[in-house]
C-alpha positions as MATLAB code, in Angstrom:
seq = 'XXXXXXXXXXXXXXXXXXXXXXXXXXXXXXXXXXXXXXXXXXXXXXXXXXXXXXXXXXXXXXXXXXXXXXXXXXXXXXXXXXXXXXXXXXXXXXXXXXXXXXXXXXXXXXXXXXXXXXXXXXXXXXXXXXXXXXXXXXXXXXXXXXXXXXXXXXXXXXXXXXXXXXXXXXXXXXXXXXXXXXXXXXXXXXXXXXXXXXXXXXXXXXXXXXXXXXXXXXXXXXXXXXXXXXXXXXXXXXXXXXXXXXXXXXXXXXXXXXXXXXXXXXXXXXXXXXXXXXXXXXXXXXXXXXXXXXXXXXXXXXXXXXXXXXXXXXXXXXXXXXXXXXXXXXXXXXXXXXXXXXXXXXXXXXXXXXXXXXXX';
ca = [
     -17.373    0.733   12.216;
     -15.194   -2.059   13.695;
     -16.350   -3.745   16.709;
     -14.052   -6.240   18.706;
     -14.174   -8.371   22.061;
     -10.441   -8.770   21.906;
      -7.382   -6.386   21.292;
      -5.282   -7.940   18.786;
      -8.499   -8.591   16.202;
      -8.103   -5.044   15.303;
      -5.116   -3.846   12.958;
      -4.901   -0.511   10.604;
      -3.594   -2.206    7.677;
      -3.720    0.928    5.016;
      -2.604    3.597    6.457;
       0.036    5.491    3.838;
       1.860    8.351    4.560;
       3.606   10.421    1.065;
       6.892   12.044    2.855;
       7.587   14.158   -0.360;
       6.796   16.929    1.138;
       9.643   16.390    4.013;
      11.907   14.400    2.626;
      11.972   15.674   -0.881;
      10.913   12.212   -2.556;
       8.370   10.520   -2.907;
       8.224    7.893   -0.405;
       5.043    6.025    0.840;
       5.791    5.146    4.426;
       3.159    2.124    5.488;
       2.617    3.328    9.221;
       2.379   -0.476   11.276;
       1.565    1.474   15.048;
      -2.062    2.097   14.670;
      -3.430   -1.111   17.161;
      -3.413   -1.769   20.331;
       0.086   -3.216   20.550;
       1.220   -0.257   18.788;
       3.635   -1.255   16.327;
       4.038   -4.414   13.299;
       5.105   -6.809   16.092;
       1.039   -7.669   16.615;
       1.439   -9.136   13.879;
       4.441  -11.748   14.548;
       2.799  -12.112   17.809;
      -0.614  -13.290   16.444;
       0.783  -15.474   14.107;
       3.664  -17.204   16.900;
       0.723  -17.956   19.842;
      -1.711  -19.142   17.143;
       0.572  -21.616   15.464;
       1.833  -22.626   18.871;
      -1.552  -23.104   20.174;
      -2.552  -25.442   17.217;
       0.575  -27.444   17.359;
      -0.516  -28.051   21.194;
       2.702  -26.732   22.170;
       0.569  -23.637   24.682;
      -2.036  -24.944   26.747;
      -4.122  -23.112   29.428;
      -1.476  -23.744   32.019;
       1.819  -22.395   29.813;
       4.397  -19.443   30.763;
       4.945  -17.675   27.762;
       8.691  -16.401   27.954;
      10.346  -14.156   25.325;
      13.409  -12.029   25.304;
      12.140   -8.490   23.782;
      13.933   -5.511   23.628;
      10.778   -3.937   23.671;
       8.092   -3.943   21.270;
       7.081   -7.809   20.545;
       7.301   -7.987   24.475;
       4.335   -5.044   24.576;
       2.693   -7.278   21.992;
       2.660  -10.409   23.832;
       1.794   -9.014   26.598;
      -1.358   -7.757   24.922;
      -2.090  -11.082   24.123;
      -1.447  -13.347   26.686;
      -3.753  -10.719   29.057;
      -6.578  -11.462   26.148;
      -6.402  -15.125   26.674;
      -5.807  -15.429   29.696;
      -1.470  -16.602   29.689;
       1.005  -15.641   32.194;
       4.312  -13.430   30.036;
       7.210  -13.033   31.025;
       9.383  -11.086   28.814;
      13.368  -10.925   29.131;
      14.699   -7.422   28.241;
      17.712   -5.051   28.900;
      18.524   -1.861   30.025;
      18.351   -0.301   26.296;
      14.355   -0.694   26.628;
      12.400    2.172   27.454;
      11.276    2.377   30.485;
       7.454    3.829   28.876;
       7.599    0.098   27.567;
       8.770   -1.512   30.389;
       5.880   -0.423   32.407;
       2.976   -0.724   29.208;
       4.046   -4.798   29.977;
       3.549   -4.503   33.765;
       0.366   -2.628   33.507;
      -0.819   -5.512   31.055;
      -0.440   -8.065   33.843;
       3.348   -9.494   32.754;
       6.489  -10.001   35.001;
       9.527   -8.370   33.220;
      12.975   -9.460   34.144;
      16.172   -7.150   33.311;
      19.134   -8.400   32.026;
      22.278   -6.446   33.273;
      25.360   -8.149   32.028;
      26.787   -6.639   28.909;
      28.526   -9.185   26.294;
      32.142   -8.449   24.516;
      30.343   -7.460   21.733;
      28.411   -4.435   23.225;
      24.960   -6.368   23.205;
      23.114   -8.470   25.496;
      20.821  -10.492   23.288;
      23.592  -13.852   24.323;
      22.962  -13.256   27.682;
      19.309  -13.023   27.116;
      18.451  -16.202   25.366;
      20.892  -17.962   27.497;
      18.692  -16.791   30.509;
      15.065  -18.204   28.693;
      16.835  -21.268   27.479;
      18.112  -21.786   31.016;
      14.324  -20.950   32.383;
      12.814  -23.677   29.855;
      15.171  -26.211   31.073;
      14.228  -25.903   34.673;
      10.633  -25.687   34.474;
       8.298  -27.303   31.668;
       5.444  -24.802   31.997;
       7.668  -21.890   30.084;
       6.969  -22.256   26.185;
      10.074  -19.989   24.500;
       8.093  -18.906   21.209;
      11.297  -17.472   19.807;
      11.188  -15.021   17.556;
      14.758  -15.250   16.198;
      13.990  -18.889   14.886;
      10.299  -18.943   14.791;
       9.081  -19.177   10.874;
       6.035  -17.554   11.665;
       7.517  -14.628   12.609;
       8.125  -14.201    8.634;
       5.043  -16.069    7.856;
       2.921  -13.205    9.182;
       4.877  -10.540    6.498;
       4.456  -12.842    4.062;
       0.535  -13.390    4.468;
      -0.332   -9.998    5.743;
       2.341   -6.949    5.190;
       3.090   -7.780    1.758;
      -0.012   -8.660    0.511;
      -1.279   -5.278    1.630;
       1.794   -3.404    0.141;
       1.270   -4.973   -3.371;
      -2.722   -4.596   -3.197;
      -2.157   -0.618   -2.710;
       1.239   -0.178   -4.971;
       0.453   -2.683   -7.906;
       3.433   -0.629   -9.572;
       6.035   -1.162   -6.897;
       9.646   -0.986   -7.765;
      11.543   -0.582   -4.311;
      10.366   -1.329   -0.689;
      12.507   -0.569    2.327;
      12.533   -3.175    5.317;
      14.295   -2.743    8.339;
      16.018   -5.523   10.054;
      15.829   -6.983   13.543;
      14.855   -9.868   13.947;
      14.724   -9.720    9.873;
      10.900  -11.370   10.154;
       9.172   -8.434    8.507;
      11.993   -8.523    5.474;
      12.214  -11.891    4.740;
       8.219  -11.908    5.062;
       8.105   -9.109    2.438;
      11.174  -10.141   -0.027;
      10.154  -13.821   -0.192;
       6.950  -12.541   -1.256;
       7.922  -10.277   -3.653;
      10.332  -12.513   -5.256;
       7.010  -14.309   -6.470;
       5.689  -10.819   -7.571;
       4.605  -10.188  -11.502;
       6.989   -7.708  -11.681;
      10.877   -6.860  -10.162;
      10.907   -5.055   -6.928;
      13.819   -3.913   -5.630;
      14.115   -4.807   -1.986;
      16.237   -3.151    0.446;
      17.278   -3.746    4.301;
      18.272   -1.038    6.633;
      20.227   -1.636    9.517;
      21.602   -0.218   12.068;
      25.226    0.908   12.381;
      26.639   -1.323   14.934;
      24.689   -4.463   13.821;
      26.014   -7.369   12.554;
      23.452   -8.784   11.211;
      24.658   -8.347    7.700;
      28.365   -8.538    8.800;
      30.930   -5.684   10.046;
      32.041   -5.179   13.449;
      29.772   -4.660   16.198;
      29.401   -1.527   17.865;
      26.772    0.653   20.570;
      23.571    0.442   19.458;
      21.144    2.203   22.084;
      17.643    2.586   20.097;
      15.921   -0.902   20.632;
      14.361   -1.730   17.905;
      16.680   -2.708   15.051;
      19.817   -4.115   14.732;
      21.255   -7.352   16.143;
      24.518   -8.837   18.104;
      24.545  -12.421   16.046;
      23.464  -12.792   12.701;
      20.028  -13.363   12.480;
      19.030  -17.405   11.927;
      15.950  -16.135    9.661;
      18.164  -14.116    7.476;
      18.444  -15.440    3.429;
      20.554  -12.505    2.173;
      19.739  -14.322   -1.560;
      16.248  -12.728   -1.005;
      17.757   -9.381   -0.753;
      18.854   -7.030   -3.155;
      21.121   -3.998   -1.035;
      21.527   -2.992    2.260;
      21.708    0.432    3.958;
      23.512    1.331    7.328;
      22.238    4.167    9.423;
      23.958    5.385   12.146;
      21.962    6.316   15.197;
      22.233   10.084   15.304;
      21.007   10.045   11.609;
      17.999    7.842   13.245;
      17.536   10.834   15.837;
      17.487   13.673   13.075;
      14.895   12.254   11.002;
      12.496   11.440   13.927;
      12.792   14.734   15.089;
      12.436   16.089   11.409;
       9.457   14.231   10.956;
       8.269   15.273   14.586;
       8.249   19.047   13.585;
       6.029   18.278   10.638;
       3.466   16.576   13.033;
       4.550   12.947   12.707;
       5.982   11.405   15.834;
       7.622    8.027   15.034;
       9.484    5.499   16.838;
      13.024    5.150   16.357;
      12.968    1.819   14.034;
      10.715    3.967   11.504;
      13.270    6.460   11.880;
      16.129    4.443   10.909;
      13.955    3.330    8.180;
      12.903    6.495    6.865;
      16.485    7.778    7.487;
      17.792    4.628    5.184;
      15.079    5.407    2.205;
      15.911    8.643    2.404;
      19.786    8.502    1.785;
      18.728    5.540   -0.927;
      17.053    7.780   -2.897;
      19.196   10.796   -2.488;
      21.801    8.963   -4.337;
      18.983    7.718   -7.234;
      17.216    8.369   -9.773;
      13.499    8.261   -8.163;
      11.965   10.203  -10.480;
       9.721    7.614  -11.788;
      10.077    5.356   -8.883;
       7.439    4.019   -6.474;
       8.840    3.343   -3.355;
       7.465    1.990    0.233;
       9.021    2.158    3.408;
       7.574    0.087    6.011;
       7.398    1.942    9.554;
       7.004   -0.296   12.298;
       6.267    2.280   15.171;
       5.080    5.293   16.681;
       7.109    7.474   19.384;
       4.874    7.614   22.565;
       7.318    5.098   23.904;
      10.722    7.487   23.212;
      10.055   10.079   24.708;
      12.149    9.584   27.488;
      14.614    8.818   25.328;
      14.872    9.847   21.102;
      12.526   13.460   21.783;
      14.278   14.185   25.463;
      16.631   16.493   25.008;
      19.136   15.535   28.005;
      19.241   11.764   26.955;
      20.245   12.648   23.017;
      23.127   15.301   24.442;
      24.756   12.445   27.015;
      24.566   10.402   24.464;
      25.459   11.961   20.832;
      26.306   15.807   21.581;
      25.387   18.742   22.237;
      25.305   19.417   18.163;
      23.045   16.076   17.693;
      20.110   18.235   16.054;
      22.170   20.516   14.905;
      22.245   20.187   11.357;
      18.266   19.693   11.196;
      18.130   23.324   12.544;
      15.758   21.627   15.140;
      17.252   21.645   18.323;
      15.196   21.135   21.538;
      13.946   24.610   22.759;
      16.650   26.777   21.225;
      13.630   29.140   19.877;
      11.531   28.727   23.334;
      11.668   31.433   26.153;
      13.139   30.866   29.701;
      10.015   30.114   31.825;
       9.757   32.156   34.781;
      10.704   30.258   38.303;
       7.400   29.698   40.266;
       6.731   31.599   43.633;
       8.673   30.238   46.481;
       5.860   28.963   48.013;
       4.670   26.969   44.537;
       8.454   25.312   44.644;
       8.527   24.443   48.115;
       5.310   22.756   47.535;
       6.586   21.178   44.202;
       9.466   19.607   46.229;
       7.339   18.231   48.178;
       5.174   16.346   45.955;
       7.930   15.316   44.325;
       9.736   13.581   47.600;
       5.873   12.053   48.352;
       5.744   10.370   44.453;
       9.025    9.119   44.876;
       8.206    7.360   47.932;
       5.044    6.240   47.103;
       6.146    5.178   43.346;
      10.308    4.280   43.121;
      10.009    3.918   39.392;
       9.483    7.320   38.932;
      12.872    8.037   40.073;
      13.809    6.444   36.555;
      12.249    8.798   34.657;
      14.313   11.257   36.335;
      17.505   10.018   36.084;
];
């Protein structure tokens, strides 16, 4: 039984999940959500505030400041609360709001980029606001996880290492790519491997990390609007473009077989999937790595009114899984139970403005 005094000291590292049965391969997807961060970012996070911490570069009276589309921002939050720093974490309107607020409740400021670059992103504008921040005060310590080598470090000591322990046999692992910390973590250290595995990158449709034009992207997760400074494309064998509404499909297609996943694992899985469609996996052992769960998209990925404004009516189409087209009409409450509905409603939107958010 595991007993800790802080959050980020506990991590499932071994938790495998064999999609055959859904997917029609055999794919071991390494689910990275099960801590208290919930998702693989704990792990870049760790790594980042310890190394900056023994380089004397965070002391008791820093501001950590990161720009986060989400997840590493939930993370550092985490951490900062267990030690006792002040976070603030520079995001954009792509974030879910679920996310947003997991940071506030943690005890960090959040601050919202609005401006939208030529290139359809806002990661420019986001940096350019820490770097900015730095400059003016020297009490803000920018761990930056674009640059940072322990981002990859922690992949490279951790996530790997636990890959090849449970898949001595391994011949392809699937990586998404963000930040590209968790693939260049893995490939560099399966380049050193005893044996050849084949690593591949999935990326979003849109991104340019890997080159092509930029586009929307509006999953946070993976994906980038510059090329990513960590990136060695020598350490990487292919790479695989998935275009959101393939991303949706497959969460929701894993969703109706119990699993709930965030949207990077379903670009992932989505990736691995179309990868293997197109080989001969037979005699293959392949590993996706899943870096989240989908508590935090449900406002967005599983709600059925953000996926039609966004990709269609006919998004889920194909999947034969759209939202409630098997579920009876529910009956409209009493008169009396609506007017009183109304109500409460007006009074929480007075008393709590975020909520009207949620509703729009």
């Amino acid at each position: 039984m595991p007993v800790i005094s802080v959050p980020h000291a506990f991590n499932e590292d071994d938790l495998y999940v064999d999609l055959r049965s859904i997917i029609g391969h055999s794919l071991f997807l390494k689910c990275e959500g099960f801590n208290f961060a919930g998702s693989i970012k704990l792990k870049a996070a760790v790594e980042m505030v310890e190394a900056a911490e023994r380089d004397g570069a965070l002391t008791p009276e820093s501001i950590l400041v990161e720009s986060s589309s989400g997840n590493l921002g939930v993370a550092l939050s985490m951490i900062a609360a267990s030690k006792g720093y002040r976070f603030l974490c520079v995001t954009d309107s792509r974030g879910n709001l679920s996310t947003r607020m997991m940071m506030e409740a943690l005890g960090s400021q959040v601050h919202m980029i609005a401006g939208q670059e030529a290139n359809g992103g806002y990661l420019g504008a986001r940096i350019e606001y820490v770097r900015a921040l730095c400059a003016a005060d020297s009490r803000y310590v920018w761990l930056s996880q674009y640059t940072n080598p322990s981002n990859w470090k922690a992949h490279y000591r951790r996530t790997a290492p636990e890959i090849a322990r449970q898949f001595p046999q391994l011949d392809v692992l699937f990586v998404g790519a963000g930040t590209t910390g968790t693939l260049m973590g893995c490939a560099r250290f399966f380049r050193e491997w005893h044996r050849p595995v084949r690593v591949v990158a999935v990326d979003s449709v849109g991104s340019v990390s890997f080159g092509g034009p930029p586009g929307r992207r509006m999953i946070p997760g993976l994906g980038m609007s510059m090329r990513p400074p960590l990136l060695d494309e020598s350490y990487v064998d292919e790479v695989i473009r998935v275009e959101e509404a393939d991303t949706v499909r497959t969460c929701h297609r894993l969703a109706r077989r119990g699993f709930v996943f965030g949207g990077s694992t379903g670009t992932v899985v989505s990736g691995a999937t179309d990868w293997l469609d197109r080989h001969d996996a037979r005699d293959l052992t392949a590993v996706a790595v899943g870096p989240d769960l989908g508590e935090r998209y449900l406002d967005t990925i599983y709600r059925a009114s953000w996926l039609r404004d966004l990709y269609g009516d006919d998004v889920l189409s194909s999947e034969g899984i759209a939202a409630d087209s098997w579920a009876p009409s529910p009956a409209p409450p009493p008169r009396w139970d609506r007017e009183l509905e109304l109500q409460n409603g007006e009074r929480e939107s007075k008393q709590h403005p975020q909520l009207e958010d949620r509703k729009t």
